[in-house]
Short mmCIF file of C-alpha atoms in Angstrom, two decimals:
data_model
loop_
_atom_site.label_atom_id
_atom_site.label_comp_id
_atom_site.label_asym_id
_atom_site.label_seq_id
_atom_site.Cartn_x
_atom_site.Cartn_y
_atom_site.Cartn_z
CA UNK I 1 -40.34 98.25 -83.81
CA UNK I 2 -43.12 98.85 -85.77
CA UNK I 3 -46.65 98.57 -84.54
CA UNK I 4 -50.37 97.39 -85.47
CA UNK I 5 -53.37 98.11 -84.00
CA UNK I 6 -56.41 96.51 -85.47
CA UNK I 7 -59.95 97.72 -84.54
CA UNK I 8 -62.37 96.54 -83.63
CA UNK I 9 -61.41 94.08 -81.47
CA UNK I 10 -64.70 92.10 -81.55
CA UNK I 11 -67.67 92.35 -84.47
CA UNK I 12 -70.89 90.50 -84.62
CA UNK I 13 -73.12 90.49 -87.89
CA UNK I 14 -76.28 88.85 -89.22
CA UNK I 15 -75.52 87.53 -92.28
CA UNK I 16 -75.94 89.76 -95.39
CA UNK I 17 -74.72 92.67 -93.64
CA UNK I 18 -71.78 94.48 -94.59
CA UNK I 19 -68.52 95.27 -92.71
CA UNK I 20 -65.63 97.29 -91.98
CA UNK I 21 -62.25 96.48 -90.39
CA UNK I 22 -59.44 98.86 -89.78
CA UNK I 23 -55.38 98.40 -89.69
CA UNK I 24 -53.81 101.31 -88.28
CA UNK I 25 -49.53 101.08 -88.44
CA UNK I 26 -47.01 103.36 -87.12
CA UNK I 27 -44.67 103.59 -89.65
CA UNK I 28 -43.37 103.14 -93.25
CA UNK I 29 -44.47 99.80 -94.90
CA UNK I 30 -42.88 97.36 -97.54
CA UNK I 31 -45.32 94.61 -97.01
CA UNK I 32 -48.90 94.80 -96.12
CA UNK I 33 -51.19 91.35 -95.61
CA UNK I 34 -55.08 90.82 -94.82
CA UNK I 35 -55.21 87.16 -93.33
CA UNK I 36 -57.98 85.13 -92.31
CA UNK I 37 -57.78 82.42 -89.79
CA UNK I 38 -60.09 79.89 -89.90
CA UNK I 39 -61.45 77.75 -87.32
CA UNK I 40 -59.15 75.41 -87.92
CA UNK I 41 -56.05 77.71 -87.45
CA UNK I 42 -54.80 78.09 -90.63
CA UNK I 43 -53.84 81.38 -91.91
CA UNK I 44 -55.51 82.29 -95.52
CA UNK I 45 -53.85 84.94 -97.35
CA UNK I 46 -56.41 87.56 -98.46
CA UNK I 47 -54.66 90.43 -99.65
CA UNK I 48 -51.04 91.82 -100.54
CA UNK I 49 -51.62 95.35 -100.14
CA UNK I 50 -48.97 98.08 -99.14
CA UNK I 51 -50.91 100.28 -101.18
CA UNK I 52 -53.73 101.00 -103.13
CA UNK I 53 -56.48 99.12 -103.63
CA UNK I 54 -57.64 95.89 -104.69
CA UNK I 55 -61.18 93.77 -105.06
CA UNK I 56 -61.19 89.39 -104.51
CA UNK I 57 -65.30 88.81 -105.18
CA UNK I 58 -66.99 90.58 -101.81
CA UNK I 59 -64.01 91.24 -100.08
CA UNK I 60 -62.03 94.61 -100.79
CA UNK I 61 -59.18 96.29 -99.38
CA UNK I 62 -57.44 99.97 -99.17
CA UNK I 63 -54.06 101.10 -98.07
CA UNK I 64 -53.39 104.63 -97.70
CA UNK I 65 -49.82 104.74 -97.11
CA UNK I 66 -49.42 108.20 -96.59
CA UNK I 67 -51.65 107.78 -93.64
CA UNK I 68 -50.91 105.01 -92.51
CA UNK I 69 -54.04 102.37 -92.25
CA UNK I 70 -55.82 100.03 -94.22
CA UNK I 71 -59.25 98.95 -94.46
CA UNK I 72 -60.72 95.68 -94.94
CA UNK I 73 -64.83 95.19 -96.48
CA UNK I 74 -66.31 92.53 -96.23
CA UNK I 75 -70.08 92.69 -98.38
CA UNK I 76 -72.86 90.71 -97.84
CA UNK I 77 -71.37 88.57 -95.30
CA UNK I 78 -72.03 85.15 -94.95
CA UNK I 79 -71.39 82.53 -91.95
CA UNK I 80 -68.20 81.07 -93.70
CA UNK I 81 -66.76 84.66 -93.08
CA UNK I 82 -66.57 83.69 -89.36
CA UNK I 83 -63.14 83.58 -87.61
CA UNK I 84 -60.08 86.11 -86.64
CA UNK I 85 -58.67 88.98 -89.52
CA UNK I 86 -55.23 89.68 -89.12
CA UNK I 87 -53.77 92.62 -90.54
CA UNK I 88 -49.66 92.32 -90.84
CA UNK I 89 -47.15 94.28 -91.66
CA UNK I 90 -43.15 94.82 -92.90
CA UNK I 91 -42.02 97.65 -92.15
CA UNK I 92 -39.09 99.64 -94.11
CA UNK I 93 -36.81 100.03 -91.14
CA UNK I 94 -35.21 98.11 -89.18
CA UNK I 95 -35.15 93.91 -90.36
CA UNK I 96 -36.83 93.66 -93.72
CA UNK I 97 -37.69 89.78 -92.73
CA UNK I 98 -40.00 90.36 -89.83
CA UNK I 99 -43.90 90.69 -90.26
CA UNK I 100 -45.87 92.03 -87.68
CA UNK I 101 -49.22 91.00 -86.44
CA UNK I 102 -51.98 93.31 -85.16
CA UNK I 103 -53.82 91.57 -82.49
CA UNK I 104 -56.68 90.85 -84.86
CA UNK I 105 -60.51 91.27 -85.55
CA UNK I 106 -62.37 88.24 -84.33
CA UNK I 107 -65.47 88.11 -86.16
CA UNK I 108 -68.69 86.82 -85.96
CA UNK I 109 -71.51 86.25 -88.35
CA UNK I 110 -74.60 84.77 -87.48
CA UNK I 111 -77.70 83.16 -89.70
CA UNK L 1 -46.95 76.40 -107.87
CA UNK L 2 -45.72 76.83 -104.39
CA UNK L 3 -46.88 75.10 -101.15
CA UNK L 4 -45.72 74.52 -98.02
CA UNK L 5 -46.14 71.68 -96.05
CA UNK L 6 -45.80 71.49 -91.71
CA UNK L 7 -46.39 67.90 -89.56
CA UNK L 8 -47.56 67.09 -87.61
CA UNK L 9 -51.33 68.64 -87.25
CA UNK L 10 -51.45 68.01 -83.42
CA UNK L 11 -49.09 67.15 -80.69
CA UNK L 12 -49.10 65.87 -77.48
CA UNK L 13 -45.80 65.85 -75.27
CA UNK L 14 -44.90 65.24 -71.68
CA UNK L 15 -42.98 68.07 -69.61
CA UNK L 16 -39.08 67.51 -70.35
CA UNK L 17 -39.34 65.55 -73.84
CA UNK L 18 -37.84 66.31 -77.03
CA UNK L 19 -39.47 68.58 -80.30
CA UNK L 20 -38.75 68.24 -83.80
CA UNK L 21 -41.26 69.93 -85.74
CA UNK L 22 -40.80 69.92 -89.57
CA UNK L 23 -41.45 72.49 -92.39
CA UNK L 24 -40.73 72.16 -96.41
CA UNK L 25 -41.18 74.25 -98.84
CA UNK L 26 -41.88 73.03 -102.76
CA UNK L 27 -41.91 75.16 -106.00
CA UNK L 28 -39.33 77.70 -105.11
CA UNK L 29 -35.66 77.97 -104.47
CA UNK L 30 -33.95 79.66 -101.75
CA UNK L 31 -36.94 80.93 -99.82
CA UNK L 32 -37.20 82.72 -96.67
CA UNK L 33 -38.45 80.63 -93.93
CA UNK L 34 -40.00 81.46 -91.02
CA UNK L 35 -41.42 80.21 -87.68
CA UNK L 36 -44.25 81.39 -85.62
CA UNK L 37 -46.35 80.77 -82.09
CA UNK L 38 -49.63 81.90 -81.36
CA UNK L 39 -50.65 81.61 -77.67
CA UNK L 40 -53.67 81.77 -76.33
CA UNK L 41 -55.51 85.22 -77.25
CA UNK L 42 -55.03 85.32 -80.59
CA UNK L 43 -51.56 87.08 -81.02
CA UNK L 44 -48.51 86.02 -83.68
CA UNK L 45 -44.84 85.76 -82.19
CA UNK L 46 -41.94 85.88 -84.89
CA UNK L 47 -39.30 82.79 -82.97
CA UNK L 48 -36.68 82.44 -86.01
CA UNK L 49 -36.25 83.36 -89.04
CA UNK L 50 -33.78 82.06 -91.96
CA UNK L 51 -32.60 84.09 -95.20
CA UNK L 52 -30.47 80.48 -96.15
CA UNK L 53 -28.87 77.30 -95.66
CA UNK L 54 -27.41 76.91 -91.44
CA UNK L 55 -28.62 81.17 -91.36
CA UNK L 56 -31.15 81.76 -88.51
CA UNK L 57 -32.33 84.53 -86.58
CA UNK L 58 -33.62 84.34 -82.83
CA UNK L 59 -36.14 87.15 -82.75
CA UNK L 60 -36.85 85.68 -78.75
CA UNK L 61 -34.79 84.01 -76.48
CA UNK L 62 -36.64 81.10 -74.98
CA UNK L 63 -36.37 76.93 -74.89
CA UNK L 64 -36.22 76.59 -78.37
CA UNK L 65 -33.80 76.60 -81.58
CA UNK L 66 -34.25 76.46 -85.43
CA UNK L 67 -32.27 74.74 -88.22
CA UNK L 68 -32.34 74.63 -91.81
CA UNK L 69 -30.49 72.01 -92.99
CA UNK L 70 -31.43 71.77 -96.38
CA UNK L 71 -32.54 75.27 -98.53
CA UNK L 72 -36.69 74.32 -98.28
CA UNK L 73 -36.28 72.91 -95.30
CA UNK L 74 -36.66 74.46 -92.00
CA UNK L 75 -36.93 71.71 -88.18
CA UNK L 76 -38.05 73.76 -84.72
CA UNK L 77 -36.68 71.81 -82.08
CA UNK L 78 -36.59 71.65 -78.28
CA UNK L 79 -34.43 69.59 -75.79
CA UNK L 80 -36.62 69.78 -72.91
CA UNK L 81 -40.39 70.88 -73.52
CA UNK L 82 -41.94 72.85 -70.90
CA UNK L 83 -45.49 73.85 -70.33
CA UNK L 84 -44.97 77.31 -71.97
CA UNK L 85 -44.69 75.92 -74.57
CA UNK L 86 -47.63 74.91 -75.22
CA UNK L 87 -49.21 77.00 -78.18
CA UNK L 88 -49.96 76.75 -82.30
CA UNK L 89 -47.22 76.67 -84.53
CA UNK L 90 -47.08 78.05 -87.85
CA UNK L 91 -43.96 77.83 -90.29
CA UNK L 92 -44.02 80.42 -93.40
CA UNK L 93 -42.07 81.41 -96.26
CA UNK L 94 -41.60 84.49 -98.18
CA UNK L 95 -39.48 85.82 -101.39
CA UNK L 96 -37.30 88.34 -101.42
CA UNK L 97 -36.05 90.59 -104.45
CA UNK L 98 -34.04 93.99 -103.04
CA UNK L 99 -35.96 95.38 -100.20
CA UNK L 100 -39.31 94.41 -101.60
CA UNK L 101 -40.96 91.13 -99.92
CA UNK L 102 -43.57 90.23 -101.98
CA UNK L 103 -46.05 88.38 -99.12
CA UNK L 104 -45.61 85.88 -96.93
CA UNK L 105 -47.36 82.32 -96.72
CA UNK L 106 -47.96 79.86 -94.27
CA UNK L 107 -48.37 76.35 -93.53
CA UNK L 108 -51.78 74.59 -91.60
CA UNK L 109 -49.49 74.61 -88.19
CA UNK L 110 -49.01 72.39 -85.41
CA UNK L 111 -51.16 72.54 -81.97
CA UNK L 112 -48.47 72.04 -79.64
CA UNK L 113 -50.01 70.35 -76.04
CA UNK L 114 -47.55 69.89 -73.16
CA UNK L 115 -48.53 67.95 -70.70
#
């Protein structure tokens, strides 16, 4: 099956700064999600993104098909931006039901 | 609009008892519906999934089993609970037009404690 790697595994900020996240996939996609998981487990949908781009207030994200990966940014982070980003996927072959988790970015902001 | 709904929040069960937990979708009709366990260390396990009424899919074999007796509703059960299963619990539900899915949502999920 298809598969996710997310990096990096582990980030710590100060608030205000600005930050990265990568989702790298090994194949074709349908479906493309940014989650967030928040401390208490739930799982907020950020983006629907197979490809191209799209902006939500400080958070952005970019899928290059082609290439294969997608980037989450996070601007000007604040403490509420705390907790584990999930990057899943569909892929086109195989079962068109099944999304697949990356292992996740846990993140950390401090004050 | 759509929401999904998943009870209970939290759930404490001895080794050997019974599971029912329940999952409903609103504001949709003939959804997919999904469940999912995270473990301890962060990672998301597809169990079942269901593209309609009495259809599931066992993506793992293990002690548990899905139903979806009604089209928004979808019941993970267990017979006998063992301390494996312990873990969070997190129904979803997605649309599907052709091959496109167009996102998948989930519910707040149930902490699953066997003790």
């Amino acid at each position: 099956g298809i598969q996710v790697e997310q990096s990096p595994p582990d980030l710590i900020l100060q608030e205000g700064a600005n930050s990265t996240l990568r989702c790298n996939f090994s194949d074709s996609v349908n479906n493309l999600q940014w989650f967030h998981q928040n401390p208490w487990g739930q799982l907020i949908n950020l983006f629907y993104i197979p490809s191209g781009t799209k902006q939500n207030g400080r958070l952005s994200a970019t899928t290059v098909a082609t290439e294969r990966y997608s980037l989450l940014y996070i601007s000007s982070s604040q403490t509420t931006d705390s907790g584990v980003y999930f990057c899943a996927v569909v892929g086109r072959g195989g079962s068109n039901y099944k999304l697949t988790f990356g292992k996740g970015t846990l993140l950390t902001v401090n004050p | 609009s759509q929401t999904i709904h998943q009870w209970p929040a939290t759930l404490v069960q001895p080794v050997g008892s019974p599971l029912s937990l329940e999952c409903t979708v609103e504001g949709t009709s003939n959804p997919n519906l999904y469940w999912y366990r995270q473990a301890a260390g962060r990672g998301l396990q597809l169990l079942f999934y269901s593209v309609g009424i009495g259809q599931i899919s066992s993506e793992v074999p293990q002690n548990l089993s899905a139903s979806r007796p009604q089209d928004r509703q979808f019941i993970l059960s267990s017979k006998k609970l063992l301390l494996s299963d312990s873990g969070f619990y997190l129904c979803a539900w997605s649309v599907q037009a052709g091959k496109a899915n167009y996102g998948y949502t989930f519910g707040s999920g149930t902490r699953l404690t066997v003790v």
